[in-house]
Coordinates of C-alpha atoms in Angstrom, one line a residue:
X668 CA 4.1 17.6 -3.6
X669 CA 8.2 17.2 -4.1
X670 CA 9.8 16.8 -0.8
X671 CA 13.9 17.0 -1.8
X672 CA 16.9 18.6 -1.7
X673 CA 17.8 22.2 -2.9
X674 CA 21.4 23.6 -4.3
X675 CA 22.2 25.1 -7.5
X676 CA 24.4 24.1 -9.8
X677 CA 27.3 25.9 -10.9
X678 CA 28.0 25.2 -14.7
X679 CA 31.4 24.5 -16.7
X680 CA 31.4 24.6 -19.8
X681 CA 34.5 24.2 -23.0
X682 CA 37.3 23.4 -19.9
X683 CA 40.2 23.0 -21.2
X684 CA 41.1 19.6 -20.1
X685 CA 40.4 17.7 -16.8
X686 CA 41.4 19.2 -13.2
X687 CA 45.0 18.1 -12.2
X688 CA 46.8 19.2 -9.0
X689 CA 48.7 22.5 -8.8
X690 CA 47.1 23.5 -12.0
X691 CA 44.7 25.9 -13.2
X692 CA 42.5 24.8 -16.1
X693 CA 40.2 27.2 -18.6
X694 CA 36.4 27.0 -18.8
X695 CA 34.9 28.9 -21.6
X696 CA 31.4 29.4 -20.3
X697 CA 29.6 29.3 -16.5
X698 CA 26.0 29.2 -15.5
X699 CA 24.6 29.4 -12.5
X700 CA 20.8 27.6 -12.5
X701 CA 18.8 25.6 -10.7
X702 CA 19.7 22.5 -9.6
X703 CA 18.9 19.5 -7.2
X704 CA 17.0 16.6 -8.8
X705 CA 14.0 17.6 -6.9
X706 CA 13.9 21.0 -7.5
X707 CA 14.2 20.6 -11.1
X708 CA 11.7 17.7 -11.1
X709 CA 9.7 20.1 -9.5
X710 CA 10.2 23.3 -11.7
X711 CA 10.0 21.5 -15.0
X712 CA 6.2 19.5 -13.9
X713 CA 4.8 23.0 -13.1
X714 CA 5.7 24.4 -16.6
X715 CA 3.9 21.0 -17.8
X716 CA 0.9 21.8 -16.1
X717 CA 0.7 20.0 -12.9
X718 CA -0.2 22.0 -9.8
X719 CA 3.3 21.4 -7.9
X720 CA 4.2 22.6 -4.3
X721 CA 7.6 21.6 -3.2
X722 CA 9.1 21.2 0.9
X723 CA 12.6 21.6 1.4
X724 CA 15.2 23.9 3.2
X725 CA 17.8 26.2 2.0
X726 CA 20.2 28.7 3.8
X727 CA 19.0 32.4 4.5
X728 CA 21.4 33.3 1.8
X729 CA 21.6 34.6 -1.9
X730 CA 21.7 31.3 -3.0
X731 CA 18.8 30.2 -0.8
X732 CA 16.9 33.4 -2.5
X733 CA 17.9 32.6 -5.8
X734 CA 16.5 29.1 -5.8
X735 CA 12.9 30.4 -4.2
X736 CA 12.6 32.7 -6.8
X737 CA 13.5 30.3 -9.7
X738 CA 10.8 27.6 -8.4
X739 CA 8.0 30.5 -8.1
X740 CA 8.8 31.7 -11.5
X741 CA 7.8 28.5 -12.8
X742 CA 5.2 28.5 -11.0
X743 CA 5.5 26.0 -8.0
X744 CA 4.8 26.7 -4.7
X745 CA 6.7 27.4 -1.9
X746 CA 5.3 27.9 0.9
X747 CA 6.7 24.6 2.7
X748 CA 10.5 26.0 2.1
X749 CA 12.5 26.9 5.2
X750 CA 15.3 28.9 5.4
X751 CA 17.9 28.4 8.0
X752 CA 20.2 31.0 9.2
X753 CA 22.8 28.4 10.8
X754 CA 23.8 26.6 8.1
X755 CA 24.5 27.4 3.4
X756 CA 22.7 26.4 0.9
X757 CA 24.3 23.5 -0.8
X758 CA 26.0 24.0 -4.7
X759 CA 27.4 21.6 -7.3
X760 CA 29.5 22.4 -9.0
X761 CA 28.9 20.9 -12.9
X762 CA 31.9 20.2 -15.2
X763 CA 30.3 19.1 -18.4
X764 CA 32.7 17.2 -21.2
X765 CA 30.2 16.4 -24.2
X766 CA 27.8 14.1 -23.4
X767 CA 29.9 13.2 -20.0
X768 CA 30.2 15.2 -16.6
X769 CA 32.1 15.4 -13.5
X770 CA 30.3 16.3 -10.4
X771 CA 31.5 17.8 -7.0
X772 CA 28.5 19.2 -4.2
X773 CA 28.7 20.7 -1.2
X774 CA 25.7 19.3 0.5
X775 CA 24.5 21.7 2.7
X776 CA 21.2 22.4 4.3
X777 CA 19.6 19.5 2.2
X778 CA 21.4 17.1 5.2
X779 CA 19.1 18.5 7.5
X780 CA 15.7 17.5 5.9
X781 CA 13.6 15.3 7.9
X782 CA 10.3 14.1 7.5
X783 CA 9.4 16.4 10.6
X784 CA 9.5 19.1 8.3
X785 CA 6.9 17.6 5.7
X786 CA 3.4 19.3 6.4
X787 CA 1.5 16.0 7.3
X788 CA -1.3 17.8 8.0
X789 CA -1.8 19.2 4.8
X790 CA -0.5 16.3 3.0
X791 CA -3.5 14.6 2.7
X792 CA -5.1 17.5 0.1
X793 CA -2.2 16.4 -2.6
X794 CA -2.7 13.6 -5.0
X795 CA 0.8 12.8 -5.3
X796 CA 4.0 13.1 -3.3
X797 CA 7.6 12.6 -5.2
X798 CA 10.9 12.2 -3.7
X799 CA 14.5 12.3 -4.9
X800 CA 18.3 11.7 -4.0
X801 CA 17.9 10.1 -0.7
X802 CA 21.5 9.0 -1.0
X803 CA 22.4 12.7 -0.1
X804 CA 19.1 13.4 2.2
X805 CA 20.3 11.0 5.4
X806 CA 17.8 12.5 7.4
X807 CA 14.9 11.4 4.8
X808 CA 16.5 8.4 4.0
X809 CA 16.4 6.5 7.3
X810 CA 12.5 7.3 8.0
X811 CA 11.8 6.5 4.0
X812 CA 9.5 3.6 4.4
X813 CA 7.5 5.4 6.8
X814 CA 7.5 8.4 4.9
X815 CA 6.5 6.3 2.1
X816 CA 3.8 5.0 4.2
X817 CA 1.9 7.8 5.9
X818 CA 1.6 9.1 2.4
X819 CA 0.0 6.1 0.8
X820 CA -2.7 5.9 4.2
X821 CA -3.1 9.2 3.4
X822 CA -4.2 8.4 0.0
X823 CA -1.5 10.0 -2.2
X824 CA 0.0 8.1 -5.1
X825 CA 4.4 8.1 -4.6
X826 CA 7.1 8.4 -6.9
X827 CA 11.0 7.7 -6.0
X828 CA 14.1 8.4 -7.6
X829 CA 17.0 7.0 -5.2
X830 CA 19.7 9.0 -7.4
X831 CA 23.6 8.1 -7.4
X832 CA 24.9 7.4 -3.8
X833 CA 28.1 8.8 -3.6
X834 CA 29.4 6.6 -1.0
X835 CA 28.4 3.6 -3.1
X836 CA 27.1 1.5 -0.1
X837 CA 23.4 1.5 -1.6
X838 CA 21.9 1.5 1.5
X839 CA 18.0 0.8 1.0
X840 CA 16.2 -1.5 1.4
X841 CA 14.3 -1.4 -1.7
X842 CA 12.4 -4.8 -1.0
X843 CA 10.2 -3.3 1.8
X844 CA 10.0 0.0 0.3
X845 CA 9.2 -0.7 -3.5
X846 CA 6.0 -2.1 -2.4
X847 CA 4.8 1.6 -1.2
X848 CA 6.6 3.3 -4.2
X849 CA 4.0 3.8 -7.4
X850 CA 6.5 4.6 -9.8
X851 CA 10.3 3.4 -9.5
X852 CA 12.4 5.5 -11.6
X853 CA 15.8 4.6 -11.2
X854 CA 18.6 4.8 -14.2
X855 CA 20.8 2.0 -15.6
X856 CA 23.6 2.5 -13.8
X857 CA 21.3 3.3 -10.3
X858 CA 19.3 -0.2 -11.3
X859 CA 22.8 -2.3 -11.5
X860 CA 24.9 -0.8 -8.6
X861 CA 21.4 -1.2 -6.4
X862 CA 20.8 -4.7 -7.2
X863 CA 24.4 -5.9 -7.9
X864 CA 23.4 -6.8 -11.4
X865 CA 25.3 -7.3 -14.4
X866 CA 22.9 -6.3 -16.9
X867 CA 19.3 -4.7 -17.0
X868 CA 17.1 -7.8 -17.4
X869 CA 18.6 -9.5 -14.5
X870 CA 18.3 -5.9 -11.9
X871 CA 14.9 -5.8 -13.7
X872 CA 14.1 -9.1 -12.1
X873 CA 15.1 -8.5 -8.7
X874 CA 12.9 -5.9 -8.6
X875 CA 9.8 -7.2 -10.2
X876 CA 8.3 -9.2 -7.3
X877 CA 8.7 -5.6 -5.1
X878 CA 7.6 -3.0 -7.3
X879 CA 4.6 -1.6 -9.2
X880 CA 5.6 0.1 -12.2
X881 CA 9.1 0.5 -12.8
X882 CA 10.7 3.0 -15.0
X883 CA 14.3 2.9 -16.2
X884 CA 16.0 5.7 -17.6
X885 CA 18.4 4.7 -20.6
X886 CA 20.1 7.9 -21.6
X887 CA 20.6 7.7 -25.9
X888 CA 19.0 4.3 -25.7
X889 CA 15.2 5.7 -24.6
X890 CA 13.8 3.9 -21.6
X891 CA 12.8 0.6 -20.4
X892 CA 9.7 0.0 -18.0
X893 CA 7.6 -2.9 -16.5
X894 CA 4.1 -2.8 -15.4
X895 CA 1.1 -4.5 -14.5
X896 CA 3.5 -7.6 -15.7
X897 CA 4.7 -6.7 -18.5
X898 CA 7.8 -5.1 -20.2
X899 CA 8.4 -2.2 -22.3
X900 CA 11.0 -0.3 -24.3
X901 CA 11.0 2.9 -26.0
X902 CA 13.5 4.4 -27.8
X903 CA 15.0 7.8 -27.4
X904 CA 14.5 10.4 -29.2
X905 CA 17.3 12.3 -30.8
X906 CA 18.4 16.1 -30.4
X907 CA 19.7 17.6 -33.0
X908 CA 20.6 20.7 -31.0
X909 CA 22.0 18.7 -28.0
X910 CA 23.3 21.4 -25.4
X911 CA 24.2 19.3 -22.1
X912 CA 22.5 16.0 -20.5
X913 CA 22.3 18.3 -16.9
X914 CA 18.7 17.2 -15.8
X915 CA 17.7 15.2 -18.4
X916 CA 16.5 12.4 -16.3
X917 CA 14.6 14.8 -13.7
X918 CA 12.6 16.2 -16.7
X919 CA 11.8 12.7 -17.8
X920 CA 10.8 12.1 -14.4
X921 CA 8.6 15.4 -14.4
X922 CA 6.9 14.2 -17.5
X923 CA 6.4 10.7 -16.7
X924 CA 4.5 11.6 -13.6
X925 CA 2.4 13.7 -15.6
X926 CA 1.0 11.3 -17.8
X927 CA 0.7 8.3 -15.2
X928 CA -1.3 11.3 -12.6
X929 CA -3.5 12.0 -15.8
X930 CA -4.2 8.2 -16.0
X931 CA -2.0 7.1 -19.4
X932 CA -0.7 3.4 -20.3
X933 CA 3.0 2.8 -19.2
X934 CA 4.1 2.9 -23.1
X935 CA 2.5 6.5 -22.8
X936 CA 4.0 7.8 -20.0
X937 CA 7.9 6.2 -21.5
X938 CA 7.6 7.8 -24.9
X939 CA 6.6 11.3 -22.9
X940 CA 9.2 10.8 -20.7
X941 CA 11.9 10.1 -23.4
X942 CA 10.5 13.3 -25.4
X943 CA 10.7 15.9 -22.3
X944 CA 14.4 14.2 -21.4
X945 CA 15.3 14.9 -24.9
X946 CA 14.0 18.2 -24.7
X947 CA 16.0 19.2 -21.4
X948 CA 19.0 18.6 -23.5
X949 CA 18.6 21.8 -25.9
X950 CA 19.5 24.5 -23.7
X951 CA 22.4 24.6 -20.8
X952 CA 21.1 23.4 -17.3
X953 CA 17.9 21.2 -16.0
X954 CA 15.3 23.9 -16.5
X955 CA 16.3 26.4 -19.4
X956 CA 14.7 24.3 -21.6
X957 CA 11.6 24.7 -19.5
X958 CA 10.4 27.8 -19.5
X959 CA 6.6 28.0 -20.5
X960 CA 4.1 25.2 -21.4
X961 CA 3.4 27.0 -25.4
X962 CA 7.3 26.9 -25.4
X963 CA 7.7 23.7 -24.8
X964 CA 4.7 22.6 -27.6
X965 CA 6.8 24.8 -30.1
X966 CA 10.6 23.0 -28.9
X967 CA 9.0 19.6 -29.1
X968 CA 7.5 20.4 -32.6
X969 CA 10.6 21.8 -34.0
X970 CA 13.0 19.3 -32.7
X971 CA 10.9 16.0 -33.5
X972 CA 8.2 16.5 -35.5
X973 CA 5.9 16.2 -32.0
X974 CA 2.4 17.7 -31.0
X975 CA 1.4 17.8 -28.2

């Protein structure tokens, strides 16, 4: 179960320069996909081939629509999706520069999520529940430890990934939370700006004592991860037909949780991770690399040489 925000993204691509006042600037291409964290967390673990259902809310709106239909035609269920008729469906909009991107989202109904709206009763028949950007979810971020909670009495297994907090006050308390979170899957810059570190050994640290296993998200340099009480890095693995970074670190996420549901070593689950976050790179958006399982086998192959 993803519980999470829903928008889509709104793609720039080839702009001719960066936004100034009183000016217009040229993109070359647009695309309009799905986006959110969660939703393409959620999207890209279904095409893997893990059973995903996914709660959220979105406006009753052509937006709202379009992201329903995306999630169900990868397969994911959503049933638990609301749709409000008082308030939009949030949208980012993406402006990619190479390997760098400015973002600007209109947040939408994903403010209104609450953990009233997960299906507690239900809950208990997942194995796993994974949540995302709680930074932009205030109404799941202040119940997160008891969110965090009811699912581990209920038996599920948890994944988090806090996401960039746009006001930069880093407001969790990761010390009594990380003990309830499974897999912590923050990336560099999330780590430092979280624990006011000054490099990733010493945020590492701070969080050692409080979590379980702990997944960082390097970008070109692969990943970094600690469990069980030790450390591990794996390096990236290069793309060749690079496209955009949009999603990259949701897919990782999405194949991560794969392997560590199916019962894999830490080193495992990294290397997978790194692969599918390499992956997501080859087409524009966080899903459109995604878009069947035998696909996937053939990109991977392809790209790096990989079987899966």
């Amino acid at each position: 179960m993803v519980v999470g925000e829903l928008n889509v993204d709104i793609i720039l691509n080839g702009i001719q320069g960066f936004p100034e006042l009183e000016k217009e600037k040229i993109a070359e291409s647009m695309t309009i996909s799905l986006g959110s964290s969660s939703a393409i967390m959620a999207a890209n673990s279904s095409v893997l081939g893990t059973a995903t259902s996914f709660c959220g809310i979105t406006g009753d709106d052509s937006f709202g629509k379009f992201l329903i239909d995306e999630l169900r035609s990868k397969g994911v269920d959503t049933q638990y999706i609301s749709k409000w008729k008082d308030h939009k469906t949030g949208a980012t909009i993406v402006m990619n520069y190479g390997i760098e991107r400015a973002n600007i989202s209109y947040c939408g109904t994903m403010e209104f999520l609450t953990m009233e709206a997960i299906p507690w009763k239900e809950l208990g028949s997942f194995d796993h529940l994974h949540i995302s950007s709680i930074f932009l979810q205030k109404g799941l971020r202040k119940d997160i430890g008891t969110i965090l909670k009811r699912a581990k009495d209920k038996g599920l297994t948890t994944s988090l990934d806090i996401q960039w907090d746009p006001e930069e006050k880093w407001d969790f308390n990761y010390r009594e939370c990380l003990p309830l979170v499974d897999v912590f899957l923050p990336n560099k810059k999330e780590l430092l700006a979280l624990t006011q570190s000054p490099d990733i050994e010493t945020g590492l640290d701070q969080l050692k004592a409080h979590g379980n296993w702990i997944a960082i998200k390097l970008g070109e340099e692969g990943s970094m991860g600690y469990a069980d009480g030790k450390t591990i890095r794996c390096p990236a693995y290069k793309n060749p037909e690079y496209v955009d970074s949009i999603g990259a670190g949701d897919s990782f996420n999405a194949a991560f949780i794969k392997k560590f549901l199916s019962g894999a070593e830490p080193r495992e689950c990294l290397e997978y991770g790194n692969l599918m976050g390499a992956l997501n790179t080859s087409s524009v958006g966080g899903t459109g690399a995604f878009e069947s399982l035998e696909g996937v086998r053939q990109k991977v192959k392809s790209l790096f040489n990989f079987k899966t």
